C-alpha positions as semicolon CSV with decimal commas, in nm:
position;residue;x (nm);y (nm);z (nm)
1;M;10,561;5,404;4,332
2;A;10,547;5,022;4,300
3;D;10,239;5,012;4,518
4;F;10,041;5,217;4,264
5;F;10,201;5,147;3,925
6;Y;10,303;4,804;3,794
7;D;10,351;4,633;3,460
8;G;10,025;4,564;3,283
9;M;9,804;4,753;3,531
10;P;9,465;4,821;3,367
11;N;9,387;5,160;3,528
12;V;9,709;5,347;3,466
13;N;9,527;5,634;3,288
14;E;9,288;5,672;3,582
15;R;9,581;5,699;3,824
16;L;9,758;5,955;3,607
17;N;9,439;6,165;3,580
18;L;9,408;6,164;3,960
19;L;9,764;6,296;3,992
20;Y;9,696;6,562;3,729
21;T;9,376;6,674;3,907
22;A;9,557;6,698;4,239
23;F;9,837;6,917;4,101
24;S;9,607;7,137;3,891
25;T;9,405;7,251;4,196
26;G;9,695;7,469;4,306
27;P;10,066;7,455;4,376
28;Y;10,156;7,233;4,668
29;N;9,808;7,233;4,821
30;A;9,738;6,868;4,748
31;L;10,071;6,748;4,888
32;P;10,100;6,643;5,252
33;L;10,378;6,844;5,418
34;T;10,600;6,586;5,586
35;G;10,913;6,801;5,616
36;G;11,172;6,966;5,396
37;A;11,161;7,310;5,234
38;L;10,865;7,455;5,048
39;T;10,972;7,691;4,771
40;G;10,803;7,886;4,497
41;P;10,546;8,165;4,501
42;L;10,180;8,127;4,588
43;T;9,946;8,228;4,309
44;S;9,663;8,474;4,369
45;A;9,406;8,352;4,624
46;S;9,614;8,042;4,693
47;T;9,605;7,882;5,035
48;I;9,815;7,647;5,243
49;T;9,625;7,498;5,534
50;A;9,733;7,268;5,813
51;T;9,452;7,101;6,004
52;R;9,440;6,868;6,297
53;V;9,160;6,730;6,509
54;G;9,218;6,790;6,877
55;T;9,036;6,669;7,183
56;A;8,659;6,627;7,168
57;G;8,663;6,660;6,790
58;I;8,776;7,024;6,800
59;V;8,920;7,129;6,468
60;E;9,228;7,349;6,482
61;Q;9,356;7,500;6,162
62;M;9,630;7,732;6,039
63;A;9,601;7,906;5,703
64;L;9,867;8,088;5,499
65;V;9,716;8,283;5,212
66;T;9,789;8,553;4,956
67;N;9,512;8,791;5,049
68;S;9,645;9,142;5,102
69;G;9,387;9,418;5,099
70;G;9,357;9,728;4,887
71;A;9,456;10,081;4,980
72;G;9,372;10,140;5,343
73;I;9,223;9,789;5,376
74;S;9,397;9,493;5,534
75;G;9,346;9,132;5,426
76;T;9,430;8,813;5,608
77;A;9,776;8,666;5,543
78;I;9,796;8,416;5,831
79;R;9,512;8,299;6,051
80;F;9,513;8,054;6,340
81;G;9,197;7,892;6,472
82;Y;9,185;7,755;6,825
83;P;8,927;7,624;7,071
84;G;8,675;7,873;7,202
85;T;8,579;7,906;7,567
86;N;8,220;7,807;7,499
87;G;8,302;7,442;7,442
88;Y;8,272;7,420;7,066
89;G;8,549;7,415;6,814
90;S;8,710;7,711;6,652
91;R;8,780;7,643;6,288
92;I;8,853;7,807;5,956
93;V;8,594;7,707;5,701
94;G;8,539;7,731;5,328
95;A;8,760;7,601;5,051
96;G;9,026;7,860;4,979
97;D;8,859;8,106;5,217
98;P;9,053;8,125;5,544
99;T;8,903;8,467;5,617
100;A;8,583;8,300;5,738
101;S;8,602;8,168;6,090
102;S;8,406;8,091;6,400
103;A;8,474;8,112;6,772
104;G;8,824;8,243;6,846
105;Y;9,110;8,312;6,609
106;T;9,435;8,504;6,571
107;A;9,493;8,676;6,237
108;F;9,785;8,862;6,082
109;E;9,662;9,098;5,812
110;T;9,850;9,300;5,553
111;G;9,766;9,573;5,307
112;T;9,881;9,905;5,167
113;G;9,841;10,233;5,349
114;A;9,549;10,465;5,299
115;G;9,769;10,707;5,107
116;A;9,972;10,663;4,790
117;S;10,252;10,496;4,984
118;G;10,301;10,316;5,311
119;Y;10,184;9,988;5,454
120;R;9,926;9,852;5,690
121;E;9,977;9,562;5,928
122;V;9,714;9,439;6,171
123;V;9,723;9,179;6,447
124;R;9,368;9,081;6,535
125;I;9,294;8,855;6,831
126;T;8,935;8,752;6,903
127;E;8,762;8,513;7,135
128;T;8,420;8,367;7,052
129;G;8,374;8,628;6,783
130;A;8,433;8,935;7,001
131;V;8,754;9,137;6,978
132;L;8,945;9,057;7,297
133;I;9,258;9,269;7,259
134;G;9,131;9,469;6,964
135;A;9,299;9,539;6,636
136;K;9,655;9,666;6,668
137;T;9,738;9,861;6,356
138;L;10,087;9,972;6,257
139;E;10,042;10,196;5,958
140;N;10,257;10,432;5,753
141;S;10,072;10,630;5,488
142;G;10,319;10,905;5,415
143;Q;10,310;11,001;5,784
144;P;10,530;10,908;6,082
145;D;10,484;10,555;6,215
146;L;10,157;10,527;6,401
147;L;10,042;10,260;6,643
148;Q;9,667;10,248;6,681
149;V;9,470;10,032;6,924
150;H;9,103;9,980;6,845
151;G;8,875;9,849;7,116
152;P;8,926;9,809;7,489
153;M;9,270;9,699;7,605
154;R;9,413;9,614;7,946
155;I;9,782;9,598;8,037
156;S;9,823;9,401;8,357
157;S;10,162;9,369;8,524
158;P;10,227;9,182;8,851
159;V;10,468;9,446;8,979
160;S;10,457;9,599;9,323
161;S;10,378;9,962;9,397
162;G;10,651;10,187;9,259
163;A;10,792;9,923;9,021
164;F;10,837;9,991;8,648
165;I;10,555;9,884;8,412
166;M;10,616;10,046;8,074
167;A;10,777;10,339;7,891
168;A;10,719;10,513;7,559
169;G;10,923;10,776;7,381
170;Y;11,170;10,856;7,107
171;K;11,452;10,601;7,073
172;N;11,611;10,561;7,417
173;S;11,468;10,884;7,560
174;P;11,133;10,807;7,726
175;S;10,858;11,068;7,707
176;F;10,619;10,872;7,922
177;V;10,697;10,626;8,203
178;L;10,440;10,431;8,401
179;Y;10,504;10,276;8,742
180;G;10,280;10,063;8,959
181;G;10,061;10,244;9,211
182;D;9,812;10,106;9,460
183;G;9,746;10,398;9,690
184;G;9,386;10,512;9,717
185;T;9,091;10,463;9,484
186;F;8,959;10,651;9,183
187;N;8,720;10,941;9,223
188;Q;8,379;10,834;9,099
189;P;8,249;11,103;8,856
190;S;8,302;11,010;8,490
191;S;8,645;11,109;8,358
192;V;8,865;11,035;8,059
193;L;9,170;10,936;8,265
194;Y;9,193;10,790;8,616
195;M;9,515;10,755;8,815
196;T;9,591;10,617;9,158
197;K;9,895;10,731;9,357
198;A;10,225;10,592;9,477
199;E;10,164;10,440;9,817
200;V;10,479;10,581;9,978
201;T;10,493;10,935;9,834
202;A;10,119;10,982;9,762
203;R;10,214;11,127;9,420
204;S;10,012;11,061;9,105
205;I;10,189;11,272;8,839
206;S;10,538;11,422;8,822
207;A;10,619;11,642;8,521
208;N;10,941;11,815;8,419
209;G;10,751;12,058;8,197
210;T;10,441;12,269;8,239
211;V;10,090;12,131;8,268
212;N;9,875;12,325;8,021
213;T;9,496;12,332;8,036
214;G;9,215;12,525;7,873
215;G;9,080;12,657;8,205
216;N;9,153;12,995;8,362
217;D;9,125;12,950;8,737
218;Y;9,208;12,719;9,024
219;A;8,896;12,603;9,209
220;E;8,803;12,377;9,496
221;Y;8,489;12,184;9,575
222;V;8,315;12,327;9,882
223;H;8,000;12,181;10,038
224;K;7,686;12,393;10,039
225;C;7,509;12,464;10,365
226;L;7,154;12,344;10,420
227;G;6,912;12,577;10,250
228;C;7,160;12,712;9,994
229;G;6,992;12,732;9,655
230;I;7,130;12,678;9,304
231;V;7,447;12,881;9,251
232;A;7,508;13,021;8,902
233;R;7,850;13,043;8,740
234;G;8,009;13,376;8,824
235;Q;7,778;13,431;9,121
236;I;7,920;13,588;9,437
237;V;7,858;13,363;9,737
238;G;7,942;13,369;10,104
239;I;8,153;13,129;10,306
240;T;8,013;13,043;10,649
241;A;8,201;12,989;10,973
242;G;8,150;12,617;10,914
243;N;8,337;12,631;10,578
244;T;8,024;12,589;10,365
245;I;7,874;12,791;10,082
246;T;7,579;13,020;10,154
247;D;7,369;13,253;9,945
248;Q;7,254;13,445;10,256
249;W;7,430;13,767;10,356
250;A;7,381;13,719;10,730
251;D;7,550;13,376;10,733
252;A;7,868;13,482;10,546
253;V;8,199;13,559;10,717
254;M;8,383;13,604;10,383
255;F;8,300;13,597;10,012
256;A;8,406;13,422;9,690
257;I;8,304;13,364;9,326
258;K;8,177;13,042;9,173
259;S;8,420;12,912;8,911
260;T;8,321;12,914;8,545
261;M;8,600;12,726;8,364
262;P;8,864;12,593;8,606
263;S;9,198;12,452;8,501
264;F;9,249;12,259;8,827
265;V;8,990;12,153;9,081
266;G;9,077;12,043;9,434
267;G;8,874;11,877;9,704
268;D;8,732;11,618;9,464
269;T;8,633;11,371;9,736
270;W;8,265;11,463;9,768
271;A;8,147;11,137;9,604
272;S;8,352;10,899;9,819
273;S;8,055;10,814;10,040
274;I;7,847;10,657;9,762
275;G;8,094;10,377;9,693
276;P;8,271;10,268;9,373
277;R;8,120;10,290;9,026
278;P;7,972;9,947;8,942
279;D;8,173;9,740;8,697
280;P;7,975;9,576;8,413
281;Q;7,915;9,208;8,484
282;A;7,753;9,098;8,157
283;G;8,073;9,060;7,956
284;P;8,073;9,017;7,577
285;A;7,761;8,889;7,409
286;P;7,764;8,518;7,322
287;V;7,835;8,435;6,960
288;Q;7,613;8,194;6,774
289;P;7,808;7,869;6,732
290;P;7,866;7,720;6,387
291;R;7,759;7,372;6,296
292;R;8,070;7,152;6,287
293;L;8,093;6,991;5,943
294;D;8,239;6,660;5,846
295;V;8,615;6,690;5,796
296;T;8,818;6,447;5,585
297;E;9,195;6,455;5,605
298;Q;9,476;6,228;5,497
299;Q;9,668;6,052;5,771
300;P;9,972;5,828;5,718
301;L;9,929;5,455;5,758
302;P;10,154;5,307;6,023
303;D;10,450;5,092;5,922
304;T;10,448;5,199;5,556
305;N;10,767;5,294;5,376
306;P;10,737;5,489;5,156
307;P;10,445;5,636;5,354
308;Q;10,097;5,560;5,239
309;Y;9,795;5,762;5,331
310;Q;9,431;5,700;5,400
311;D;9,131;5,931;5,424
312;V;9,012;5,972;5,783
313;L;8,669;6,119;5,842
314;T;8,596;6,326;6,150
315;P;8,220;6,348;6,172
316;G;8,053;6,682;6,234
317;D;7,759;6,763;6,455
318;T;7,460;6,536;6,444
319;D;7,113;6,690;6,436
320;A;7,081;6,624;6,809
321;E;7,419;6,783;6,885
322;W;7,335;7,083;6,668
323;A;7,000;7,124;6,850
324;V;7,184;7,123;7,185
325;K;7,422;7,392;7,058
326;Q;7,134;7,610;6,945
327;A;6,951;7,569;7,274
328;T;7,266;7,645;7,472
329;Y;7,327;7,958;7,265
330;A;6,966;8,076;7,313
331;A;6,995;8,030;7,691
332;A;7,331;8,213;7,697
333;L;7,184;8,498;7,491
334;A;6,890;8,535;7,730
335;A;7,120;8,527;8,034
336;H;7,343;8,791;7,876
337;A;7,045;9,017;7,803
338;A;6,937;8,987;8,166
339;A;7,289;9,066;8,287
340;V;7,304;9,371;8,058
341;Q;6,976;9,494;8,206
342;Q;7,109;9,445;8,558
343;D;7,424;9,641;8,466
344;A;7,210;9,925;8,329
345;E;6,996;9,936;8,643
346;A;7,299;9,932;8,873
347;L;7,463;10,214;8,677
348;A;7,142;10,420;8,677
349;T;7,115;10,380;9,055
350;F;7,477;10,485;9,097
351;E;7,441;10,787;8,866
352;A;7,131;10,902;9,055
353;A;7,316;10,882;9,388
354;L;7,613;11,061;9,230
355;E;7,391;11,348;9,112
356;V;7,239;11,384;9,460
357;A;7,589;11,413;9,606
358;R;7,697;11,657;9,333
359;Q;7,411;11,892;9,413
360;K;7,555;11,937;9,762
361;V;7,884;12,095;9,641
362;D;8,003;12,370;9,410
363;R;8,337;12,472;9,263
364;I;8,464;12,797;9,413
365;A;8,743;12,997;9,245
366;I;9,043;13,029;9,476
367;A;9,283;13,195;9,228
368;G;9,308;13,293;8,861
369;R;9,064;13,478;8,634
370;V;8,686;13,440;8,631
371;P;8,382;13,629;8,505
372;V;8,161;13,766;8,782
373;N;7,794;13,850;8,751
374;V;7,831;14,226;8,803
375;L;7,743;14,486;8,537
376;G;7,860;14,846;8,498
377;A;8,221;14,790;8,605
378;Q;8,535;14,932;8,443
379;P;8,883;14,775;8,418
380;G;9,074;14,852;8,737
381;D;8,761;14,854;8,957
382;Y;8,730;14,627;9,259
383;I;8,426;14,399;9,291
384;V;8,291;14,433;9,644
385;P;8,013;14,209;9,785
386;V;7,703;14,398;9,897
387;Q;7,383;14,293;10,066
388;D;7,089;14,240;9,831
389;G;6,786;14,185;10,053
390;D;6,869;13,861;10,234
391;G;7,106;13,760;9,954
392;I;7,445;13,861;9,818
393;A;7,528;14,077;9,515
394;G;7,834;14,267;9,395
395;A;7,920;14,626;9,318
396;A;8,207;14,786;9,129
397;V;8,417;15,033;9,331
398;H;8,686;15,252;9,169
399;A;9,034;15,207;9,310
400;D;9,049;15,575;9,418
401;D;8,725;15,543;9,615
402;I;8,761;15,205;9,786
403;T;8,783;15,193;10,166
404;M;9,001;14,952;10,362
405;A;8,696;14,754;10,474
406;Q;8,573;14,725;10,115
407;Y;8,920;14,622;9,994
408;L;8,946;14,347;10,254
409;R;8,602;14,217;10,153
410;A;8,658;14,245;9,773
411;V;8,652;13,923;9,570
412;G;8,857;14,047;9,274
413;R;8,975;14,329;9,052
414;V;8,837;14,389;8,703
415;I;9,079;14,329;8,417
416;S;8,831;14,341;8,126
417;I;8,463;14,344;8,036
418;E;8,295;14,039;7,880
419;S;8,087;14,071;7,562
420;D;7,769;14,039;7,771
421;G;7,879;14,331;7,994
422;R;7,988;14,127;8,296
423;A;8,314;14,205;8,470
424;Y;8,609;13,971;8,416
425;V;8,823;13,976;8,729
426;M;9,149;13,854;8,871
427;V;9,051;13,669;9,189
428;K;9,187;13,846;9,498
429;A;9,380;13,623;9,738
430;V;9,241;13,630;10,089
């Protein structure tokens, strides 16, 4: 300490007060970390930060804090700031407040579970203020371990078709295994889950157990002939010689029932001609950039032993630089709004074309149980199509009275009566 303290120095009290002030601001915070072990607990709301100035004045910072959240709430424990893709720096700002940030960051958060016991751990990765991977939450609140993913997530693996991608299950016994598939494209109507197929086997799903659904029948999409009107659920229709649906008695060579609540639906290729569903092009909305502030940090002087330090100022944005940032952000915001509008218009055009194509098909019950729009039937009766003017209706025929011609034409046999009086039938196989 000979460089700072010497015999007869006049400002010894001033130097000692500076040391006291530095240590009283918090344990270790005022000391440059040049190696060795750091021991001892952090007090409440204490922070250790490591900051460096990278290229183009970008400030990168790591913060280690004691900031766990309350019950069911996670607080930041470690946060890393890094450069954003929009050209301005990502930094952690505010004295003792590493939870505030701008641009991109990676944060590790901790807290207690929502219940009386358990824990909550969150990994949050964002880019320019928008959640990129989402918040991955591993939480135990008196329940089995639960992994939750909030926000969109994409798992991309460069494997070939048929190669392993991922597995999930209990211990070493997988319940779910995913392999790469590149055969075919997705059907276009909105769904919750889309799957392609294995290129070699053309399989999409293989299951050792049953596949359970809430539907009651197996149906297939069949195109309607020109002139066929709206077909109601449970309506008896005809099938023409050209394999299309008709509501005209004279055009029918056989008969069927429109499905009401199918469990499986085949022939779902009716929308292939309208092309793929448009992918959004706008991307995440731009985030307003922060104004880079002046940053002062201690840097060691070269060729000093013991090391001496000097304050080095990294200037923040000038008024002109800040004005450029604001103008760039305004232009990006306007461009994003225009792109969002274009996405909405493209989707509306696609949905309109999809609805036009959908009106040309209907789901016809091939097997299973369906209600049929026939009144006055009794369990055990057969439902036989009959001519109704130019159209098609149905009539109930008792099993003791049915003729062979009626039996061959029947669309099903009544197993119960619905609350509205309609017959509920088991579809008769052709």
